[in-house]
CSV table of C-alpha atoms and ligand atoms in Angstrom, one decimal:
chain,number,residue,atom,x,y,z
A,1,MET,CA,-72.0,-55.4,-211.4
A,2,PRO,CA,-69.3,-58.1,-211.5
A,3,ARG,CA,-65.8,-57.2,-210.2
A,4,MET,CA,-62.9,-58.3,-212.3
A,5,ASP,CA,-59.1,-57.7,-212.5
A,6,ALA,CA,-57.9,-55.0,-214.8
A,7,PHE,CA,-54.5,-53.5,-215.6
A,8,MET,CA,-53.8,-49.8,-215.2
A,9,ILE,CA,-50.8,-49.1,-217.4
A,10,ARG,CA,-48.9,-45.8,-217.6
A,11,GLY,CA,-46.8,-46.3,-220.7
A,12,GLY,CA,-44.1,-44.4,-222.5
A,13,THR,CA,-41.2,-45.6,-220.5
A,14,PRO,CA,-38.4,-47.7,-222.2
A,15,LEU,CA,-38.2,-51.2,-220.6
A,16,ASN,CA,-34.6,-52.2,-219.8
A,17,GLY,CA,-33.2,-55.2,-217.9
A,18,THR,CA,-33.6,-58.9,-217.8
A,19,VAL,CA,-36.8,-61.1,-218.1
A,20,PRO,CA,-36.8,-64.8,-217.3
A,21,ILE,CA,-38.9,-66.7,-219.7
A,22,SER,CA,-41.2,-69.4,-218.3
A,23,GLY,CA,-41.7,-72.9,-219.5
A,24,SER,CA,-44.0,-73.2,-222.5
A,25,LYS,CA,-47.8,-73.4,-221.8
A,26,ASN,CA,-48.5,-75.0,-225.1
A,27,SER,CA,-45.9,-77.7,-224.5
A,28,ALA,CA,-46.8,-78.3,-220.8
A,29,LEU,CA,-50.4,-78.9,-221.5
A,30,PRO,CA,-49.9,-82.0,-223.8
A,31,LEU,CA,-47.0,-83.2,-221.7
A,32,LEU,CA,-49.3,-83.3,-218.7
A,33,ALA,CA,-51.8,-85.2,-220.8
A,34,ALA,CA,-49.1,-87.7,-221.9
A,35,THR,CA,-48.4,-88.6,-218.2
A,36,LEU,CA,-51.8,-90.5,-218.3
A,37,MET,CA,-50.0,-93.2,-220.2
A,38,ALA,CA,-47.0,-93.8,-217.9
A,39,ASP,CA,-46.6,-96.2,-215.0
A,40,GLY,CA,-45.4,-94.4,-211.8
A,41,PRO,CA,-44.9,-90.7,-211.0
A,42,THR,CA,-43.8,-88.4,-213.9
A,43,ARG,CA,-41.9,-85.3,-212.8
A,44,LEU,CA,-42.2,-82.2,-215.1
A,45,ASP,CA,-39.9,-79.2,-214.4
A,46,GLY,CA,-40.7,-75.7,-215.6
A,47,VAL,CA,-44.5,-76.0,-215.8
A,48,PRO,CA,-45.7,-72.4,-215.6
A,49,ARG,CA,-48.3,-71.3,-213.0
A,50,LEU,CA,-51.2,-70.4,-215.2
A,51,SER,CA,-55.0,-70.8,-215.1
A,52,ASP,CA,-54.9,-73.1,-218.2
A,53,ILE,CA,-52.4,-75.3,-216.4
A,54,ASP,CA,-54.7,-75.3,-213.3
A,55,SER,CA,-57.6,-76.5,-215.6
A,56,MET,CA,-55.5,-79.3,-216.9
A,57,ILE,CA,-54.5,-80.3,-213.4
A,58,LYS,CA,-58.1,-80.4,-212.4
A,59,LEU,CA,-59.0,-82.6,-215.4
A,60,LEU,CA,-56.1,-85.0,-214.6
A,61,GLY,CA,-57.5,-85.1,-211.0
A,62,GLU,CA,-60.9,-86.1,-212.4
A,63,LEU,CA,-59.2,-88.8,-214.5
A,64,GLY,CA,-57.7,-90.4,-211.4
A,65,CYS,CA,-54.3,-88.7,-211.2
A,66,HIS,CA,-52.5,-87.5,-208.1
A,67,VAL,CA,-50.9,-84.2,-209.0
A,68,GLN,CA,-48.4,-82.4,-206.7
A,69,ARG,CA,-46.5,-79.1,-207.1
A,70,GLY,CA,-43.1,-79.1,-205.4
A,71,GLU,CA,-41.4,-76.2,-203.7
A,72,ALA,CA,-40.0,-73.4,-205.9
A,73,VAL,CA,-36.1,-73.6,-206.3
A,74,ASP,CA,-34.1,-70.4,-206.9
A,75,GLY,CA,-37.3,-68.5,-207.9
A,76,LEU,CA,-38.2,-71.2,-210.5
A,77,ASP,CA,-41.5,-73.0,-210.5
A,78,GLY,CA,-41.5,-76.1,-208.4
A,79,PRO,CA,-41.7,-79.4,-210.3
A,80,LEU,CA,-45.1,-81.0,-211.0
A,81,THR,CA,-45.4,-84.7,-210.2
A,82,VAL,CA,-48.3,-86.6,-211.8
A,83,GLU,CA,-49.2,-90.2,-211.1
A,84,VAL,CA,-52.2,-92.3,-212.2
A,85,ARG,CA,-53.7,-93.7,-209.0
A,86,ASP,CA,-57.2,-94.7,-210.3
A,87,ALA,CA,-57.9,-95.6,-213.9
A,88,GLU,CA,-61.7,-96.0,-213.5
A,89,SER,CA,-63.0,-92.5,-214.4
A,90,CYS,CA,-62.9,-91.7,-218.1
A,91,GLU,CA,-64.9,-88.6,-218.5
A,92,ALA,CA,-63.7,-85.1,-219.5
A,93,ARG,CA,-66.7,-82.9,-218.4
A,94,TYR,CA,-68.0,-79.8,-220.2
A,95,ASP,CA,-67.3,-77.3,-217.4
A,96,ILE,CA,-63.5,-78.1,-217.7
A,97,VAL,CA,-63.4,-78.6,-221.5
A,98,LYS,CA,-65.2,-75.3,-222.2
A,99,THR,CA,-62.6,-73.3,-220.2
A,100,MET,CA,-59.7,-74.9,-222.0
A,101,ARG,CA,-59.8,-76.4,-225.4
A,102,ALA,CA,-56.4,-78.0,-224.9
A,103,SER,CA,-58.1,-80.6,-222.7
A,104,VAL,CA,-58.7,-82.2,-226.1
A,105,CYS,CA,-55.2,-83.7,-225.8
A,106,VAL,CA,-56.2,-86.2,-223.2
A,107,ILE,CA,-58.3,-88.1,-225.9
A,108,GLY,CA,-55.3,-89.9,-227.5
A,109,PRO,CA,-53.6,-90.9,-224.2
A,110,MET,CA,-56.9,-92.1,-222.7
A,111,LEU,CA,-57.8,-94.3,-225.7
A,112,ALA,CA,-54.3,-95.8,-225.9
A,113,ARG,CA,-54.1,-96.6,-222.2
A,114,ARG,CA,-57.6,-97.1,-220.9
A,115,GLY,CA,-59.5,-97.8,-224.2
A,116,ARG,CA,-62.3,-95.4,-223.5
A,117,ILE,CA,-63.0,-91.7,-223.0
A,118,THR,CA,-66.2,-89.6,-222.8
A,119,PHE,CA,-65.3,-86.1,-224.0
A,120,SER,CA,-67.5,-83.1,-224.0
A,121,ILE,CA,-67.4,-81.3,-227.4
A,122,PRO,CA,-65.5,-78.1,-226.9
A,123,GLY,CA,-67.5,-74.9,-227.7
A,124,GLY,CA,-66.4,-72.0,-230.0
A,125,CYS,CA,-63.9,-69.5,-228.9
A,126,ALA,CA,-62.9,-65.9,-229.7
A,127,ILE,CA,-60.5,-67.0,-232.4
A,128,GLY,CA,-63.2,-68.7,-234.4
A,129,ASP,CA,-64.5,-72.3,-234.8
A,130,ARG,CA,-61.9,-74.7,-233.8
A,131,PRO,CA,-62.9,-78.2,-235.0
A,132,ILE,CA,-61.4,-81.5,-233.8
A,133,ASP,CA,-62.3,-83.5,-236.9
A,134,LEU,CA,-58.6,-84.2,-237.7
A,135,HIS,CA,-58.0,-85.5,-234.2
A,136,LEU,CA,-60.9,-87.9,-234.4
A,137,ARG,CA,-60.1,-89.0,-238.0
A,138,GLY,CA,-56.5,-89.8,-237.1
A,139,LEU,CA,-57.5,-91.8,-234.0
A,140,GLU,CA,-60.2,-93.6,-236.0
A,141,LYS,CA,-57.5,-94.7,-238.5
A,142,LEU,CA,-55.7,-96.3,-235.5
A,143,GLY,CA,-58.9,-98.3,-234.7
A,144,ALA,CA,-60.8,-96.0,-232.2
A,145,ARG,CA,-64.5,-95.7,-232.6
A,146,PHE,CA,-66.5,-92.5,-231.8
A,147,THR,CA,-70.2,-91.9,-231.2
A,148,HIS,CA,-72.0,-88.7,-230.3
A,149,ASP,CA,-74.1,-88.7,-227.1
A,150,GLY,CA,-75.8,-85.4,-226.1
A,151,GLY,CA,-72.9,-83.0,-226.5
A,152,ASN,CA,-70.4,-85.6,-225.7
A,153,ILE,CA,-68.1,-87.7,-227.9
A,154,VAL,CA,-67.7,-91.2,-226.6
A,155,GLY,CA,-64.6,-93.0,-227.8
A,156,HIS,CA,-63.6,-96.6,-227.4
A,157,VAL,CA,-61.1,-99.1,-228.6
A,158,ASP,CA,-61.7,-102.9,-228.9
A,159,GLY,CA,-58.5,-104.4,-227.6
A,160,ARG,CA,-55.5,-102.3,-228.7
A,161,LEU,CA,-55.0,-99.5,-231.2
A,162,ARG,CA,-53.3,-100.7,-234.4
A,163,GLY,CA,-50.5,-98.8,-236.2
A,164,THR,CA,-51.1,-97.6,-239.8
A,165,THR,CA,-50.4,-94.6,-242.0
A,166,VAL,CA,-52.3,-91.5,-241.0
A,167,TYR,CA,-52.6,-88.3,-243.1
A,168,LEU,CA,-53.2,-85.3,-240.8
A,169,GLY,CA,-53.0,-82.3,-243.2
A,170,GLY,CA,-56.1,-80.0,-243.1
A,171,ALA,CA,-57.5,-77.1,-245.1
A,172,SER,CA,-55.4,-74.7,-242.9
A,173,GLY,CA,-52.3,-76.9,-242.8
A,174,PRO,CA,-51.2,-79.4,-240.1
A,175,THR,CA,-52.8,-79.5,-236.7
A,176,VAL,CA,-50.5,-79.1,-233.6
A,177,LEU,CA,-52.6,-80.8,-230.9
A,178,GLY,CA,-54.0,-83.3,-233.4
A,179,THR,CA,-50.5,-84.4,-234.3
A,180,ILE,CA,-49.6,-84.7,-230.6
A,181,ASN,CA,-52.8,-86.7,-229.9
A,182,VAL,CA,-52.3,-89.2,-232.7
A,183,MET,CA,-48.5,-89.5,-232.0
A,184,SER,CA,-49.2,-90.1,-228.3
A,185,ALA,CA,-51.8,-92.7,-228.9
A,186,ALA,CA,-49.6,-94.5,-231.5
A,187,THR,CA,-46.8,-95.0,-229.0
A,188,LEU,CA,-48.9,-97.8,-227.3
A,189,ALA,CA,-50.4,-99.2,-230.5
A,190,GLU,CA,-49.7,-102.6,-232.0
A,191,GLY,CA,-47.2,-102.2,-234.9
A,192,SER,CA,-45.9,-99.1,-236.5
A,193,THR,CA,-47.6,-95.8,-237.4
A,194,THR,CA,-46.6,-93.1,-239.9
A,195,ILE,CA,-48.0,-89.7,-239.6
A,196,VAL,CA,-47.9,-87.8,-242.9
A,197,GLY,CA,-48.6,-84.0,-242.8
A,198,ALA,CA,-47.5,-83.8,-239.2
A,199,ALA,CA,-47.1,-80.4,-237.5
A,200,CYS,CA,-43.5,-79.4,-237.1
A,201,GLU,CA,-43.9,-77.1,-234.0
A,202,PRO,CA,-41.3,-77.4,-231.2
A,203,GLU,CA,-44.1,-78.4,-228.8
A,204,VAL,CA,-44.6,-81.6,-230.9
A,205,SER,CA,-40.9,-82.4,-230.6
A,206,ASP,CA,-41.0,-81.7,-226.9
A,207,CYS,CA,-43.8,-84.2,-226.4
A,208,ALA,CA,-42.0,-86.8,-228.6
A,209,ASN,CA,-38.9,-86.3,-226.5
A,210,LEU,CA,-40.8,-86.9,-223.3
A,211,LEU,CA,-42.5,-90.0,-224.7
A,212,ASN,CA,-39.2,-91.4,-226.0
A,213,LYS,CA,-37.7,-91.0,-222.5
A,214,MET,CA,-40.7,-93.0,-221.2
A,215,GLY,CA,-39.8,-95.8,-223.7
A,216,ALA,CA,-41.6,-94.8,-226.8
A,217,LYS,CA,-40.0,-95.2,-230.2
A,218,ILE,CA,-40.7,-92.0,-232.2
A,219,THR,CA,-38.5,-90.6,-235.0
A,220,GLY,CA,-38.9,-87.7,-237.5
A,221,MET,CA,-40.5,-85.3,-235.0
A,222,GLY,CA,-39.8,-81.7,-236.0
A,223,GLY,CA,-40.5,-82.7,-239.6
A,224,PRO,CA,-43.7,-83.4,-241.6
A,225,ILE,CA,-43.4,-87.3,-241.4
A,226,ILE,CA,-43.3,-88.9,-238.0
A,227,ARG,CA,-42.8,-92.6,-237.5
A,228,ILE,CA,-43.8,-94.4,-234.3
A,229,GLU,CA,-43.0,-98.0,-233.4
A,230,GLY,CA,-45.6,-99.2,-230.9
A,231,VAL,CA,-44.4,-100.4,-227.5
A,232,ASP,CA,-46.2,-102.3,-224.7
A,233,GLU,CA,-45.8,-99.8,-221.9
A,234,LEU,CA,-44.4,-96.4,-220.9
A,235,GLN,CA,-42.5,-95.7,-217.7
A,236,ALA,CA,-42.6,-92.4,-215.7
A,237,VAL,CA,-39.5,-90.2,-216.1
A,238,GLU,CA,-38.3,-86.6,-215.4
A,239,HIS,CA,-38.5,-83.9,-218.1
A,240,ARG,CA,-38.0,-80.2,-218.4
A,241,VAL,CA,-40.5,-78.2,-220.5
A,242,ILE,CA,-39.1,-76.1,-223.3
A,243,PRO,CA,-39.1,-72.3,-222.9
A,244,ASP,CA,-42.2,-70.5,-224.0
A,245,ARG,CA,-41.5,-69.1,-227.5
A,246,ILE,CA,-44.6,-67.0,-227.6
A,247,GLU,CA,-43.9,-65.4,-224.2
A,248,ALA,CA,-40.4,-64.7,-225.4
A,249,GLY,CA,-41.7,-63.2,-228.6
A,250,THR,CA,-44.1,-61.0,-226.7
A,251,PHE,CA,-41.3,-59.6,-224.6
A,252,LEU,CA,-39.1,-59.0,-227.6
A,253,ILE,CA,-41.9,-56.8,-228.9
A,254,ALA,CA,-42.2,-55.1,-225.5
A,255,GLY,CA,-38.6,-54.0,-225.8
A,256,ALA,CA,-39.2,-52.8,-229.3
A,257,ILE,CA,-42.4,-50.9,-228.6
A,258,THR,CA,-41.0,-49.0,-225.7
A,259,GLY,CA,-37.6,-48.3,-227.2
A,260,GLY,CA,-35.8,-50.3,-224.5
A,261,ASP,CA,-33.1,-53.1,-224.4
A,262,LEU,CA,-34.5,-56.3,-222.9
A,263,LYS,CA,-32.5,-59.5,-222.3
A,264,LEU,CA,-34.6,-62.6,-222.1
A,265,THR,CA,-33.1,-65.6,-220.3
A,266,ASN,CA,-34.2,-69.2,-220.7
A,267,ALA,CA,-35.1,-68.3,-224.3
A,268,ASN,CA,-34.5,-70.2,-227.5
A,269,ALA,CA,-33.9,-68.0,-230.5
A,270,GLY,CA,-33.9,-71.1,-232.7
A,271,HIS,CA,-37.7,-71.3,-232.2
A,272,LEU,CA,-38.3,-67.6,-233.3
A,273,HIS,CA,-36.5,-67.2,-236.6
A,274,ALA,CA,-39.7,-65.9,-238.3
A,275,LEU,CA,-40.3,-63.2,-235.7
A,276,ILE,CA,-36.7,-62.1,-235.6
A,277,ASP,CA,-36.7,-61.8,-239.4
A,278,ARG,CA,-39.8,-59.6,-239.4
A,279,LEU,CA,-38.5,-57.5,-236.6
A,280,ALA,CA,-35.3,-56.9,-238.5
A,281,ASP,CA,-37.4,-56.0,-241.6
A,282,CYS,CA,-39.2,-53.3,-239.6
A,283,GLY,CA,-36.1,-51.9,-238.0
A,284,VAL,CA,-35.5,-53.9,-234.8
A,285,SER,CA,-32.4,-56.0,-234.2
A,286,VAL,CA,-32.2,-59.0,-231.9
A,287,SER,CA,-29.0,-60.7,-230.8
A,288,HIS,CA,-28.8,-64.1,-229.1
A,289,ASP,CA,-26.7,-66.9,-227.7
A,290,ASP,CA,-27.7,-70.5,-226.9
A,291,THR,CA,-30.0,-69.7,-224.0
A,292,SER,CA,-30.8,-66.0,-224.2
A,293,MET,CA,-31.9,-63.2,-226.5
A,294,THR,CA,-31.6,-59.4,-226.4
A,295,VAL,CA,-33.8,-57.0,-228.3
A,296,HIS,CA,-32.2,-53.6,-229.0
A,297,GLY,CA,-35.2,-51.3,-229.0
A,298,ASN,CA,-33.0,-48.3,-227.9
A,299,ASP,CA,-31.6,-47.5,-231.3
A,300,ALA,CA,-34.6,-48.8,-233.3
A,301,THR,CA,-36.7,-46.8,-235.7
A,302,ILE,CA,-39.9,-48.8,-236.4
A,303,THR,CA,-40.8,-48.8,-240.1
A,304,HIS,CA,-43.3,-51.3,-241.6
A,305,THR,CA,-43.3,-54.9,-242.9
A,306,GLU,CA,-45.6,-57.6,-244.4
A,307,PHE,CA,-46.2,-61.1,-243.1
A,308,ALA,CA,-48.6,-64.0,-243.2
A,309,THR,CA,-49.1,-66.4,-240.3
A,310,GLN,CA,-48.1,-70.0,-241.2
A,311,PRO,CA,-47.4,-73.3,-239.6
A,312,TYR,CA,-43.9,-73.6,-238.0
A,313,PRO,CA,-41.3,-72.6,-238.9
A,314,GLY,CA,-43.4,-69.8,-240.5
A,315,PHE,CA,-44.7,-66.8,-238.6
A,316,PRO,CA,-46.8,-68.0,-235.6
A,317,THR,CA,-50.4,-67.0,-235.4
A,318,ASP,CA,-49.9,-66.7,-231.6
A,319,LEU,CA,-47.7,-63.6,-232.3
A,320,GLN,CA,-49.8,-62.0,-235.0
A,321,ALA,CA,-51.6,-59.6,-232.6
A,322,GLN,CA,-48.5,-58.5,-230.7
A,323,LEU,CA,-46.5,-57.7,-233.9
A,324,MET,CA,-49.6,-55.8,-235.2
A,325,ALA,CA,-49.5,-53.7,-232.0
A,326,LEU,CA,-45.8,-52.8,-232.7
A,327,LEU,CA,-46.6,-51.9,-236.4
A,328,CYS,CA,-49.3,-49.4,-235.3
A,329,PHE,CA,-46.4,-47.3,-234.0
A,330,GLY,CA,-44.3,-47.7,-237.2
A,331,ASP,CA,-43.7,-45.5,-240.2
A,332,GLY,CA,-45.6,-46.6,-243.4
A,333,MET,CA,-48.1,-49.3,-244.3
A,334,SER,CA,-47.9,-52.9,-243.0
A,335,VAL,CA,-49.9,-55.8,-244.4
A,336,ILE,CA,-50.7,-58.8,-242.1
A,337,THR,CA,-52.5,-61.9,-243.4
A,338,GLU,CA,-53.9,-64.5,-240.9
A,339,ARG,CA,-53.9,-68.0,-242.6
A,340,ILE,CA,-54.3,-70.2,-239.5
A,341,PHE,CA,-57.4,-68.7,-237.8
A,342,PRO,CA,-58.8,-66.2,-240.3
A,343,ASP,CA,-61.1,-64.7,-237.6
A,344,ARG,CA,-58.3,-64.0,-235.2
A,345,PHE,CA,-58.6,-60.2,-235.3
A,346,THR,CA,-60.6,-59.2,-232.3
A,347,HIS,CA,-57.7,-56.9,-231.2
A,348,VAL,CA,-58.2,-54.7,-234.3
A,349,ALA,CA,-61.2,-52.8,-233.0
A,350,GLU,CA,-59.6,-52.3,-229.5
A,351,LEU,CA,-56.3,-51.1,-231.1
A,352,ASN,CA,-58.3,-48.7,-233.2
A,353,ARG,CA,-59.9,-47.3,-230.0
A,354,MET,CA,-56.4,-46.3,-229.0
A,355,GLY,CA,-56.0,-44.4,-232.2
A,356,ALA,CA,-54.4,-47.0,-234.4
A,357,ARG,CA,-55.2,-47.0,-238.1
A,358,ILE,CA,-56.0,-50.6,-239.0
A,359,ARG,CA,-58.4,-51.7,-241.8
A,360,LYS,CA,-59.4,-55.3,-242.0
A,361,GLU,CA,-60.3,-56.9,-245.3
A,362,GLY,CA,-61.0,-60.6,-245.3
A,363,PRO,CA,-58.1,-62.5,-243.7
A,364,SER,CA,-55.8,-59.5,-244.0
A,365,ALA,CA,-55.3,-56.3,-242.0
A,366,PHE,CA,-53.7,-53.1,-243.3
A,367,VAL,CA,-51.9,-51.2,-240.6
A,368,ALA,CA,-51.0,-47.5,-241.3
A,369,GLY,CA,-48.4,-46.4,-238.8
A,370,THR,CA,-49.2,-43.3,-236.8
A,371,GLU,CA,-47.7,-41.1,-234.0
A,372,LYS,CA,-51.2,-40.4,-232.7
A,373,LEU,CA,-51.9,-43.3,-230.4
A,374,GLN,CA,-53.6,-42.4,-227.2
A,375,PRO,CA,-54.6,-44.1,-223.9
A,376,ALA,CA,-58.1,-45.5,-223.8
A,377,ARG,CA,-60.1,-48.0,-221.9
A,378,VAL,CA,-59.9,-51.3,-223.8
A,379,MET,CA,-61.1,-54.9,-223.3
A,380,CYS,CA,-59.3,-58.2,-223.7
A,381,SER,CA,-61.0,-60.8,-225.9
A,382,ASP,CA,-58.5,-63.7,-226.2
A,383,LEU,CA,-55.1,-64.5,-224.8
A,384,ARG,CA,-52.8,-63.1,-227.5
A,385,ALA,CA,-55.2,-60.2,-228.4
A,386,SER,CA,-54.9,-59.2,-224.7
A,387,ALA,CA,-51.1,-59.2,-224.9
A,388,ALA,CA,-51.3,-56.9,-227.9
A,389,LEU,CA,-53.3,-54.4,-225.9
A,390,VAL,CA,-50.8,-54.5,-223.0
A,391,LEU,CA,-48.0,-53.9,-225.4
A,392,ALA,CA,-49.7,-51.0,-227.1
A,393,ALA,CA,-50.5,-49.5,-223.7
A,394,LEU,CA,-46.8,-49.8,-222.7
A,395,GLY,CA,-45.9,-47.8,-225.8
A,396,ILE,CA,-48.3,-44.9,-225.2
A,397,HIS,CA,-47.7,-42.0,-222.9
A,398,GLY,CA,-50.6,-41.7,-220.4
A,399,GLU,CA,-52.8,-44.1,-218.5
A,400,THR,CA,-54.6,-47.0,-220.3
A,401,ARG,CA,-57.0,-49.4,-218.5
A,402,VAL,CA,-57.1,-52.9,-219.9
A,403,ASP,CA,-60.2,-54.8,-218.7
A,404,ARG,CA,-60.9,-58.6,-218.5
A,405,ILE,CA,-57.3,-59.6,-218.0
A,406,TYR,CA,-58.3,-63.1,-217.0
A,407,HIS,CA,-57.5,-63.9,-220.6
A,408,ILE,CA,-53.9,-62.9,-220.0
A,409,ASP,CA,-53.7,-65.0,-216.9
A,410,ARG,CA,-54.4,-68.1,-219.0
A,411,GLY,CA,-51.0,-67.8,-220.7
A,412,TYR,CA,-48.6,-65.3,-219.3
A,413,GLU,CA,-47.0,-66.2,-216.0
A,414,ALA,CA,-46.6,-63.3,-213.6
A,415,ILE,CA,-46.8,-60.8,-216.4
A,416,GLU,CA,-47.1,-57.7,-214.4
A,417,ALA,CA,-44.2,-58.7,-212.0
A,418,LYS,CA,-42.0,-59.4,-215.0
A,419,LEU,CA,-42.8,-56.0,-216.6
A,420,GLN,CA,-42.5,-54.1,-213.3
A,421,ASN,CA,-39.0,-55.6,-212.9
A,422,VAL,CA,-37.8,-54.0,-216.1
A,423,GLY,CA,-39.4,-50.6,-215.4
A,424,ALA,CA,-43.0,-50.7,-216.5
A,425,ASP,CA,-45.7,-48.8,-214.6
A,426,ILE,CA,-48.4,-51.5,-214.5
A,427,GLU,CA,-50.7,-52.3,-211.7
A,428,ARG,CA,-53.4,-54.9,-211.2
A,429,VAL,CA,-56.6,-53.5,-209.9
A,430,VAL,CA,-60.1,-54.8,-209.2
A,431,VAL,CA,-62.8,-52.9,-211.0
A,432,ASP,CA,-66.6,-53.0,-211.7
A,433,GLN,CA,-67.1,-54.3,-215.3
B,501,LIG,C1,-52.4,-74.9,-231.0
B,501,LIG,O1,-53.8,-75.1,-231.1
B,501,LIG,C2,-52.1,-73.9,-229.9
B,501,LIG,N1,-52.8,-74.3,-228.6
B,501,LIG,C3,-52.7,-72.5,-230.3
B,501,LIG,O2,-52.3,-71.6,-229.3
B,501,LIG,C4,-52.1,-72.1,-231.6
B,501,LIG,O3,-52.7,-70.9,-232.0
B,501,LIG,C5,-52.3,-73.2,-232.6
B,501,LIG,O4,-51.8,-74.5,-232.2
B,501,LIG,C6,-51.7,-72.9,-234.0
B,501,LIG,O5,-50.3,-72.8,-233.8
B,501,LIG,C7,-52.1,-75.2,-227.8
B,501,LIG,O6,-51.0,-75.7,-228.1
B,501,LIG,C8,-52.7,-75.5,-226.5
B,501,LIG,P1,-54.2,-76.4,-234.7
B,501,LIG,P2,-54.4,-76.3,-231.9
B,501,LIG,O7,-55.0,-77.7,-234.6
B,501,LIG,O8,-53.5,-77.4,-231.9
B,501,LIG,C9,-57.6,-76.3,-238.1
B,501,LIG,C10,-52.6,-69.8,-227.8
B,501,LIG,O9,-52.9,-68.6,-228.0
B,501,LIG,N2,-58.1,-77.6,-237.5
B,501,LIG,O10,-52.8,-76.5,-235.1
B,501,LIG,O11,-55.8,-76.5,-231.5
B,501,LIG,C11,-57.8,-75.2,-237.1
B,501,LIG,O12,-59.1,-74.7,-237.2
B,501,LIG,C12,-53.3,-70.9,-228.5
B,501,LIG,O13,-51.7,-70.2,-227.0
B,501,LIG,C13,-59.0,-78.3,-238.2
B,501,LIG,O14,-59.5,-77.9,-239.2
B,501,LIG,O15,-54.4,-75.6,-233.4
B,501,LIG,C14,-56.8,-74.2,-237.6
B,501,LIG,O16,-57.2,-73.5,-238.7
B,501,LIG,C15,-54.5,-70.5,-229.2
B,501,LIG,N3,-59.4,-79.5,-237.7
B,501,LIG,C16,-55.6,-75.1,-238.1
B,501,LIG,O17,-56.2,-76.4,-238.3
B,501,LIG,C17,-58.9,-80.1,-236.5
B,501,LIG,O18,-59.3,-81.2,-236.1
B,501,LIG,C18,-54.5,-75.3,-237.0
B,501,LIG,O19,-55.0,-75.5,-235.7
B,501,LIG,C19,-57.9,-79.3,-235.9
B,501,LIG,C20,-57.5,-78.1,-236.4
């Protein structure tokens, strides 16, 4: 029987105190990919220690980069320095790509800088089919050519990419990593590019800010139309990754679900308007200043709410499962609609094993609040679904075992240490599974 890490969580205790929020995983991954285009060593501060980041570092290593992690300063993650030392290897192999779909964001930088990439087609994942057609279509408009070769996509560019107008809207709205891929590639293209239907997520702006420091000419990031004036080269710089808005949102919900007051430092409330609004609607208040947020779970009575996931600044799909966990403890009926990844509901069955009353119908879930949640043995299926199970366990009196927590380690840095520091009884154990 395989042995795997699990969490034993004895919940029901209000969490109180301060939680430092890490740098954003979903920003750091494309920032790391963007370093492939710079001359010299790029230094990134605040890159979290996560298994997805390790996978990206491994991929950059295979693509000829020297990557070094500096010493931690004041308990903060040491800076990562990345420098291209050998531009010969141009293959992103299946065994890396299959563990982390975000490796797709090396395609744009590789085509722009080296003119070729062989990329293993990413497989399916627990949140449904995740195509990359928009990435490829956008890069093709810039002049790249793609062929299929036994499970690989082989991309090449004759000469240099050429700027043009690219429409990137898809059936489910804009694409975050697709926008970043095309935007990154266009920085080194000849002439100017306009991306219409661009994703507006803060991670797109963070990447544009890094590229502009490197010498790129990007305007309009954060909005649906981004303009890029191509330049001949990019130079290595230093940059700090933005705070992780999804980790921050998860800890706001941890305060609410346990009835505690949690202060989050290195947190940007400006990136979480939609969550703060829905929390207020179901009875939980959040206060903030420029760099911190506090959730007041102590005096909260959870009721119910309705929301649909949407592209930024709408409610993030990456917080859907966690808010669902909170609403299981509420009073009344909540309605949740998933518009970005309609299959992203694997947490429903596990929450129901804990006594939740959730009924799924198409892309919507109806959550009837109950006081009868109980500890159970549950299993993680994807990163955010796992976070929802941990949150539910923290809110339930008694001992819950959460299996397969390697999913959590992909995206939450030192989650049990951060929870223990604010009073949670959570322990990592190795179990037969
Ligand atoms: C990013 O994935 C995030 N990943 C996801 O976070 C997040 O859920 C997602 O954006 C949406 O916010 C990273 O940043 C590493 P999309 P991405 O392209 O960019 C469809 C997490 O838990 N689509 O914006 O891959 C797609 O199927 C992860 O941290 C196409 O149809 O997502 C979806 O319905 C999971 N064709 C919609 O667009 C394409 O070529 C939005 O997906 C690309 C996407």
